[in-house]
mmCIF file of C-alpha atoms and ligand atoms in Angstrom:
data_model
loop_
_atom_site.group_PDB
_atom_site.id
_atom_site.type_symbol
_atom_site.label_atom_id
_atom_site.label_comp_id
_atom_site.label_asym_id
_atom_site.label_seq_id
_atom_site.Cartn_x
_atom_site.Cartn_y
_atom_site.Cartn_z
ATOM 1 C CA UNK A 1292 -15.263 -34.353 55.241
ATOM 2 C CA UNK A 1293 -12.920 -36.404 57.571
ATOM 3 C CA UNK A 1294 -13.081 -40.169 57.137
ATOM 4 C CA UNK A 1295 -15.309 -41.801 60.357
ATOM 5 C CA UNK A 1296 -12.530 -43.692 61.996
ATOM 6 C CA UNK A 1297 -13.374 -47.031 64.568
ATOM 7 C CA UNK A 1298 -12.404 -45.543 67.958
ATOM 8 C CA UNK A 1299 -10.570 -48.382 70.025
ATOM 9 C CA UNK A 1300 -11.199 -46.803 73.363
ATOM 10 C CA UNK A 1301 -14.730 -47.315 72.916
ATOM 11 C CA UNK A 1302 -13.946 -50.646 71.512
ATOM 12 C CA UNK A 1303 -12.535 -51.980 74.146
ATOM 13 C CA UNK A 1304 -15.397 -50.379 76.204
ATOM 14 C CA UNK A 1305 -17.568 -52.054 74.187
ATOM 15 C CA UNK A 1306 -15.609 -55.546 74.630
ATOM 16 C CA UNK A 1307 -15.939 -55.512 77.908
ATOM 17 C CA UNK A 1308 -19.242 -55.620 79.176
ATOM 18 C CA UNK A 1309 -20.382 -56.579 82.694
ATOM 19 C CA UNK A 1310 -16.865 -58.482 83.426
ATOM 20 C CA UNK A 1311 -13.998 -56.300 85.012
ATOM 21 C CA UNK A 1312 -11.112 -56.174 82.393
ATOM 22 C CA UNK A 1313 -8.655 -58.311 85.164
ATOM 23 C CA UNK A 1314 -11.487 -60.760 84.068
ATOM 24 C CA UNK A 1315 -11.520 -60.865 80.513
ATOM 25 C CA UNK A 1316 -7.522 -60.340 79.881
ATOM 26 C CA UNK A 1317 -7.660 -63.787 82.497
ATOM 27 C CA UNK A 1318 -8.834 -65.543 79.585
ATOM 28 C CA UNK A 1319 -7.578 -67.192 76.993
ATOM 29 C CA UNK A 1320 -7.024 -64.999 73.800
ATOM 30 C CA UNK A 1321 -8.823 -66.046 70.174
ATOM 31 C CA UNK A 1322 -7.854 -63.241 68.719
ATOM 32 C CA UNK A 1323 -4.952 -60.289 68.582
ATOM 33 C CA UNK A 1324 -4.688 -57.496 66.320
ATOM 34 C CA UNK A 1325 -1.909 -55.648 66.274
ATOM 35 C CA UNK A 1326 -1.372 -52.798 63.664
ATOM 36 C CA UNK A 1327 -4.158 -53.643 61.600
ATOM 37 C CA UNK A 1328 -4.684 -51.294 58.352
ATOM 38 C CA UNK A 1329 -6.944 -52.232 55.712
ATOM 39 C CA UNK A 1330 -7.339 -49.898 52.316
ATOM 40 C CA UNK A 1331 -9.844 -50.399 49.107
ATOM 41 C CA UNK A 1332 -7.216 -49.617 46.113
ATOM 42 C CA UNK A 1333 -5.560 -46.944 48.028
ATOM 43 C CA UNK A 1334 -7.735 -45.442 50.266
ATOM 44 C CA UNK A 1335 -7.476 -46.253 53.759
ATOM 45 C CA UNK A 1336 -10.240 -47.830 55.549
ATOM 46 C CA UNK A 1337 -9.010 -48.752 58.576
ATOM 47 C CA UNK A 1338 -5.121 -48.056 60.501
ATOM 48 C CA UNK A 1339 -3.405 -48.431 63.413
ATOM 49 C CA UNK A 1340 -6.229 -51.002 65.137
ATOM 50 C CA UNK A 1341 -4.961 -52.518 67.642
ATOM 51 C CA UNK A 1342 -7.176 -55.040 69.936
ATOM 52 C CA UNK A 1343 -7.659 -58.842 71.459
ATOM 53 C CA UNK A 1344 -10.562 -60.769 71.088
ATOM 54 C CA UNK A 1345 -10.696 -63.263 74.797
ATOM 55 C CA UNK A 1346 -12.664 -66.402 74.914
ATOM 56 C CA UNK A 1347 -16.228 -66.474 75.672
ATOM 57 C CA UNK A 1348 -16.668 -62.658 75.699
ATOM 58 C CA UNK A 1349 -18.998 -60.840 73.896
ATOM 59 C CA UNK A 1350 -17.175 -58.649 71.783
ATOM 60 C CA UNK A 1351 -19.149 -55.856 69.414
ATOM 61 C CA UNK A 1352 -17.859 -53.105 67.366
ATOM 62 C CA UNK A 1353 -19.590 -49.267 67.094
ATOM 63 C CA UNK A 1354 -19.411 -46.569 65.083
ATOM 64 C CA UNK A 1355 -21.337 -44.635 62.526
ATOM 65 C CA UNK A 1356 -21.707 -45.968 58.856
ATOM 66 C CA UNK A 1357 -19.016 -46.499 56.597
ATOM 67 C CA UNK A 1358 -16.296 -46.502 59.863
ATOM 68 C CA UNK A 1359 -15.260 -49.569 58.686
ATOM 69 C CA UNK A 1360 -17.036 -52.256 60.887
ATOM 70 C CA UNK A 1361 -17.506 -54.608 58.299
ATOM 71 C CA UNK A 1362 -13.970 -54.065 56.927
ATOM 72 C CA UNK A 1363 -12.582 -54.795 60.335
ATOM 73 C CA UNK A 1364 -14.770 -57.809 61.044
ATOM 74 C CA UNK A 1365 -13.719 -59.329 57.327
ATOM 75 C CA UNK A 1366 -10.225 -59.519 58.522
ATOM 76 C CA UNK A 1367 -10.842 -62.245 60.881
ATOM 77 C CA UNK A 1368 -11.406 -64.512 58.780
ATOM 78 C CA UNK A 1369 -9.805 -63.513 55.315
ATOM 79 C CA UNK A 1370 -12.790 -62.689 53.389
ATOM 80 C CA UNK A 1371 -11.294 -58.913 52.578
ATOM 81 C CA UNK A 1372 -8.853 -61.377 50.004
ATOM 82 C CA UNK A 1373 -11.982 -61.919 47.449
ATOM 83 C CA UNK A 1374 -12.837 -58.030 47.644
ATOM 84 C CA UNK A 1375 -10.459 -56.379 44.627
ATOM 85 C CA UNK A 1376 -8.464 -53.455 45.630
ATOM 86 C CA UNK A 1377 -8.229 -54.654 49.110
ATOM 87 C CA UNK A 1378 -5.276 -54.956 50.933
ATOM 88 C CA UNK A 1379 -4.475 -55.873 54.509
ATOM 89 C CA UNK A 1380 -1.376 -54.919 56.618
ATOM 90 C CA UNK A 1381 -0.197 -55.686 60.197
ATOM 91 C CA UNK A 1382 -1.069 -58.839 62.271
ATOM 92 C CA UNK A 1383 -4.212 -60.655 63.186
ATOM 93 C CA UNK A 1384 -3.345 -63.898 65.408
ATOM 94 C CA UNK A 1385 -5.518 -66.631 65.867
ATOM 95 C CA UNK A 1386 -4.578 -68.663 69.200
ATOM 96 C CA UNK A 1387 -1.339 -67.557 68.467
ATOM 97 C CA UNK A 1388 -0.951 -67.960 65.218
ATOM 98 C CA UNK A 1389 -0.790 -65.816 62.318
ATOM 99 C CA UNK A 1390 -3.915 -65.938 59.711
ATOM 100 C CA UNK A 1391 -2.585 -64.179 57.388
ATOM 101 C CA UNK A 1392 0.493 -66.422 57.047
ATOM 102 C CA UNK A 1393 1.545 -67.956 53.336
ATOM 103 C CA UNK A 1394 0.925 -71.448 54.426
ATOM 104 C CA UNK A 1395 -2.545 -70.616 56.198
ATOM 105 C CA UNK A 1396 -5.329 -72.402 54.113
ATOM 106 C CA UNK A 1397 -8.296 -69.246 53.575
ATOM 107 C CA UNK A 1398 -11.014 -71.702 53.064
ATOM 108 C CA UNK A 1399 -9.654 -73.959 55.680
ATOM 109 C CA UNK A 1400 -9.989 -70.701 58.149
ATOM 110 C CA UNK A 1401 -13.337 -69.895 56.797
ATOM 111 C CA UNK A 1402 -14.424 -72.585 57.195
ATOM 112 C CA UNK A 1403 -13.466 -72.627 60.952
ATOM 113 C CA UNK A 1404 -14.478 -68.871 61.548
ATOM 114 C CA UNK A 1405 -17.896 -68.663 60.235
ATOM 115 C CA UNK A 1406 -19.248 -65.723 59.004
ATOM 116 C CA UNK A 1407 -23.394 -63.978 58.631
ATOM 117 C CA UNK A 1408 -23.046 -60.810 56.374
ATOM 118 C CA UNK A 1409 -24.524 -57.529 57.167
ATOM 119 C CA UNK A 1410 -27.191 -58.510 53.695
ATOM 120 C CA UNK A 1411 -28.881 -61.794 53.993
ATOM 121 C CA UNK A 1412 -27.220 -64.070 50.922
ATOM 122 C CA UNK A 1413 -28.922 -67.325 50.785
ATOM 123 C CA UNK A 1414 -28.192 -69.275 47.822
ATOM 124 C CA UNK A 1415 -30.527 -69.664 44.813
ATOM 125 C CA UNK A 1416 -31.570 -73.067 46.247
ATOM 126 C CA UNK A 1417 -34.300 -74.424 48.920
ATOM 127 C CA UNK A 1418 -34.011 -74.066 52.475
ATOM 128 C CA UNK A 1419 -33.120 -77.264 53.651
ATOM 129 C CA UNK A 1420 -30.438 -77.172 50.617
ATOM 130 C CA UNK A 1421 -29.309 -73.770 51.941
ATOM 131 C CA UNK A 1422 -28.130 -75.226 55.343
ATOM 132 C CA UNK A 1423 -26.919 -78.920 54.027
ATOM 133 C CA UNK A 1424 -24.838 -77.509 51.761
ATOM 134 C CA UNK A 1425 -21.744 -77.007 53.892
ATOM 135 C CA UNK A 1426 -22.365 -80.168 55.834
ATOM 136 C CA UNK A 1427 -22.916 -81.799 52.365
ATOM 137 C CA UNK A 1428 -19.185 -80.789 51.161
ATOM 138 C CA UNK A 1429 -17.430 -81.670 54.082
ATOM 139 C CA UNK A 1430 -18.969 -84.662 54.012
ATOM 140 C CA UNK A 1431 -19.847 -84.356 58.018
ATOM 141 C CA UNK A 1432 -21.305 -87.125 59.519
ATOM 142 C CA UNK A 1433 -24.500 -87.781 61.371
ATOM 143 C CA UNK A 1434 -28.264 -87.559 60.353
ATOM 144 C CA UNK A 1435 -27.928 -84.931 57.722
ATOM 145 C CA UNK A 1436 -31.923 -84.051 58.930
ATOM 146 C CA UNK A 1437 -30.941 -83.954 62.238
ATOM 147 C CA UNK A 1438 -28.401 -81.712 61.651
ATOM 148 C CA UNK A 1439 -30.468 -79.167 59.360
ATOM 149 C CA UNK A 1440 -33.422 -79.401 61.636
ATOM 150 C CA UNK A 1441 -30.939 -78.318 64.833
ATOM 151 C CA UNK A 1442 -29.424 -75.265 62.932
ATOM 152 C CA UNK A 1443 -32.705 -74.295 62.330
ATOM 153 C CA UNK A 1444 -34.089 -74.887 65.499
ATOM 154 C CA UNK A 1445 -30.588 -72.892 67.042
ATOM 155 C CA UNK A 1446 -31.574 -70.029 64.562
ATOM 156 C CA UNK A 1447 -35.124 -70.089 65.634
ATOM 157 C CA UNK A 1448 -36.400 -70.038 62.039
ATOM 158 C CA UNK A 1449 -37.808 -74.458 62.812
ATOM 159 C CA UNK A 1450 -41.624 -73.860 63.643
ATOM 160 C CA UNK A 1451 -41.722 -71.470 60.399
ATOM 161 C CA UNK A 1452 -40.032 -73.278 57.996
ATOM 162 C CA UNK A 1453 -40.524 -77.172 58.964
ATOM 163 C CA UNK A 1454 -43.702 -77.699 56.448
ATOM 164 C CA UNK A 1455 -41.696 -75.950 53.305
ATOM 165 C CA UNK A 1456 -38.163 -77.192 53.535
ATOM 166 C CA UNK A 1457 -38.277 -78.157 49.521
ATOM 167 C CA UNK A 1458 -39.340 -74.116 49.324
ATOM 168 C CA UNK A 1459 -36.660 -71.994 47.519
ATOM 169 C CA UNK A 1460 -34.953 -69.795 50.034
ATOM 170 C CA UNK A 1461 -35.523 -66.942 48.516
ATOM 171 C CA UNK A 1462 -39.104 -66.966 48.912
ATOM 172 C CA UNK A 1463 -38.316 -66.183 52.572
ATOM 173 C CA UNK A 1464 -38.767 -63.116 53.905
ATOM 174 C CA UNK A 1465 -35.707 -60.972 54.768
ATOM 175 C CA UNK A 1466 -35.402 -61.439 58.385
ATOM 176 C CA UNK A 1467 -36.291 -65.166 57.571
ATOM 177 C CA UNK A 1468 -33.548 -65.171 55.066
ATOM 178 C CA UNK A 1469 -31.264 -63.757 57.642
ATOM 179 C CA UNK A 1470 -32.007 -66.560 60.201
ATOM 180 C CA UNK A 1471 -31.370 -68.692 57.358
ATOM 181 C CA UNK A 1472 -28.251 -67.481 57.145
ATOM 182 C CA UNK A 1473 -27.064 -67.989 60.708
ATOM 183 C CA UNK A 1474 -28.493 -71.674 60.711
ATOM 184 C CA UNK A 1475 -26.462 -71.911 57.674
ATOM 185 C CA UNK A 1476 -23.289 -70.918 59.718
ATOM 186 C CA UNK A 1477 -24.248 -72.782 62.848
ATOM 187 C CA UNK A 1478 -24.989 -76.127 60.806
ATOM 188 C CA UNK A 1479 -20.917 -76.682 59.813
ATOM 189 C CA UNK A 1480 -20.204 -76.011 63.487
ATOM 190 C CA UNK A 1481 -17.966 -73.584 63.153
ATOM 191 C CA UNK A 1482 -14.892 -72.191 66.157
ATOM 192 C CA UNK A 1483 -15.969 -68.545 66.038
ATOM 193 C CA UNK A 1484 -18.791 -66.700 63.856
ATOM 194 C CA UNK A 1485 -18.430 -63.514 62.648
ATOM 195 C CA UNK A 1486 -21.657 -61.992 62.913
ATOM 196 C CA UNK A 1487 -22.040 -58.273 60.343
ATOM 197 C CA UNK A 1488 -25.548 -57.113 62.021
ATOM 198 C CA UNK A 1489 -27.141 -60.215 62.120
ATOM 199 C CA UNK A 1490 -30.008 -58.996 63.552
ATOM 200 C CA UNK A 1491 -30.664 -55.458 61.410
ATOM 201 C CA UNK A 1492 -33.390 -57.209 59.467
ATOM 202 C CA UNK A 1493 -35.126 -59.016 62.622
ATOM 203 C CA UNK A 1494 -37.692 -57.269 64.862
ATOM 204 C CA UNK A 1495 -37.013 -57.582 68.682
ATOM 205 C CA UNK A 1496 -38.634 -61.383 69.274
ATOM 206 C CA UNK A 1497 -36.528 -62.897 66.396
ATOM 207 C CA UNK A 1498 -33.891 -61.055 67.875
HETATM 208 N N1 ATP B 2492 -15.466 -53.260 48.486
HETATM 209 C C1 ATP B 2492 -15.128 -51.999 48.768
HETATM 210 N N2 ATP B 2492 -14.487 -51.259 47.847
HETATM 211 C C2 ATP B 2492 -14.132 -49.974 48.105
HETATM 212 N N3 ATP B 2492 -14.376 -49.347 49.273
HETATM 213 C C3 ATP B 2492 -15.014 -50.033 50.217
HETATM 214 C C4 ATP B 2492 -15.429 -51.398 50.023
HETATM 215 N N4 ATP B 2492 -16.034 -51.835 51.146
HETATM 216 C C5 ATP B 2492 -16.014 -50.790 51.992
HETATM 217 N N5 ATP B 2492 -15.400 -49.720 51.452
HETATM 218 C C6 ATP B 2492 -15.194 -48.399 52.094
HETATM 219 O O1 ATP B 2492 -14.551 -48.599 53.339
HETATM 220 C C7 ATP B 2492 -15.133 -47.789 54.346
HETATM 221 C C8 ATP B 2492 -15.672 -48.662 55.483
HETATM 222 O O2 ATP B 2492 -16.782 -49.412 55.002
HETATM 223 P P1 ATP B 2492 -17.500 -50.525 55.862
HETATM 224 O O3 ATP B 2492 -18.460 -51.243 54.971
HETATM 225 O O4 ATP B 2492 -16.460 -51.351 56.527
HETATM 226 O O5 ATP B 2492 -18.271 -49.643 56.949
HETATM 227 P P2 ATP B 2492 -19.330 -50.041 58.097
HETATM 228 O O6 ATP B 2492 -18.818 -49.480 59.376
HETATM 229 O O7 ATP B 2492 -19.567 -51.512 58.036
HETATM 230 O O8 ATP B 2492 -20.632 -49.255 57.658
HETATM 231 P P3 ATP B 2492 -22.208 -49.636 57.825
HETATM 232 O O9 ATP B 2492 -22.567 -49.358 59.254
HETATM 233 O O10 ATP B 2492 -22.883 -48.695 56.879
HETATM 234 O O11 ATP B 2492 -22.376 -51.077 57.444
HETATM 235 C C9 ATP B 2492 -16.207 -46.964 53.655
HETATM 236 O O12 ATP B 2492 -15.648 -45.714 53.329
HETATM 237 C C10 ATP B 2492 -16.530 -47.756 52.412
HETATM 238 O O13 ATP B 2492 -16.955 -46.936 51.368
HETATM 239 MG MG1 MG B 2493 -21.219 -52.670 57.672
#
């Protein structure tokens, strides 16, 4: 059977929504990948992607199952480093400069390019210690509450949640969990976030 492969015509189809492409290359450029060709211990994933990623655009990626959407969207922000076997080649620039460089800090990036997985992943802990976490380690300031109340309220999970924040996360129900995840990436105010099918576990209104 021949591998699905991510089809960058439709990509950039995709990319462009209701603005004219004169009006999107006009703006300023996050992203750039040039030559991008991911493999899993051997086997190619991904090659020969080439693409840029402009400034408040809406950019998605299609294709069938196992095309390599998640693969692709793991580059951006160097998460494909913790998955064994895998291995990156060609360029991905951010503003410019080159993420995958030997004195580019991964956490540092991650950090700064947020990411919600395709599976919700909340951590073993309660919800309001789910979202102050990474506000917690990078010792951010302002109102800690204030902050965990706006990421929920941003991730539209507030009105459920406000009476149980001791509650373990976990107790949440999957498309809970998954807003729980976004609030968790909103609350450390991340530059860009990465978004793996945020919304495959919400119905429409959560949406
Ligand atoms: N950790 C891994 N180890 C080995 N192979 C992997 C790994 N992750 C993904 N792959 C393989 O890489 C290819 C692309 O997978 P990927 O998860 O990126 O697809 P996808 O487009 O996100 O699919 P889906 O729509 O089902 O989420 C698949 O053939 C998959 O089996
Ligand atoms: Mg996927």
């Amino acid at each position: 059977m021949e591998t699905p492969q991510i089809d960058n015509t439709r990509i950039a189809e995709a990319s462009r929504g209701a603005l004219s492409r004169d009006d999107i290359e006009r703006r300023e450029k996050v992203f750039s990948v040039v030559d991008l060709a991911v493999s899993y211990s051997g086997k190619v994933a991904l090659q020969d992607v080439q693409l840029d990623v402009h400034r408040n655009t809406v950019t998605a990626f299609i294709g069938p199952s196992g095309c390599g959407k998640s693969t692709f969207i793991r580059c951006f922000n160097r998460m494909n480093d913790l998955v064994p076997g895998a291995k990156v080649e060609g360029t991905v620039l951010y503003h410019g400069a080159d993420l995958y460089s030997d004195d580019v800090d991964p956490v540092e990036i991650r950090r700064r390019i947020g990411m919600v997985f395709q599976k919700p992943n909340p951590f073993p802990k309660s919800i309001y210690d789910n979202i102050a976490f990474g506000p917690r380690v990078l010792a951010m300031k302002g109102d800690l509450d204030e902050r965990v109340e706006g990421a929920l309220r941003q991730a539209a999970l507030w009105d459920e949640v406000k009476g149980r924040l001791k509650d373990g996360a976990l107790g949440l129900s999957g498309g809970q969990q998954q807003r729980l995840c976004i609030a968790r990436a909103l609350a450390v105010e991340p530059d860009v976030i990465l978004m793996d099918e945020p919304a495959s576990a919400l119905d429409p209104i959560s949406t």
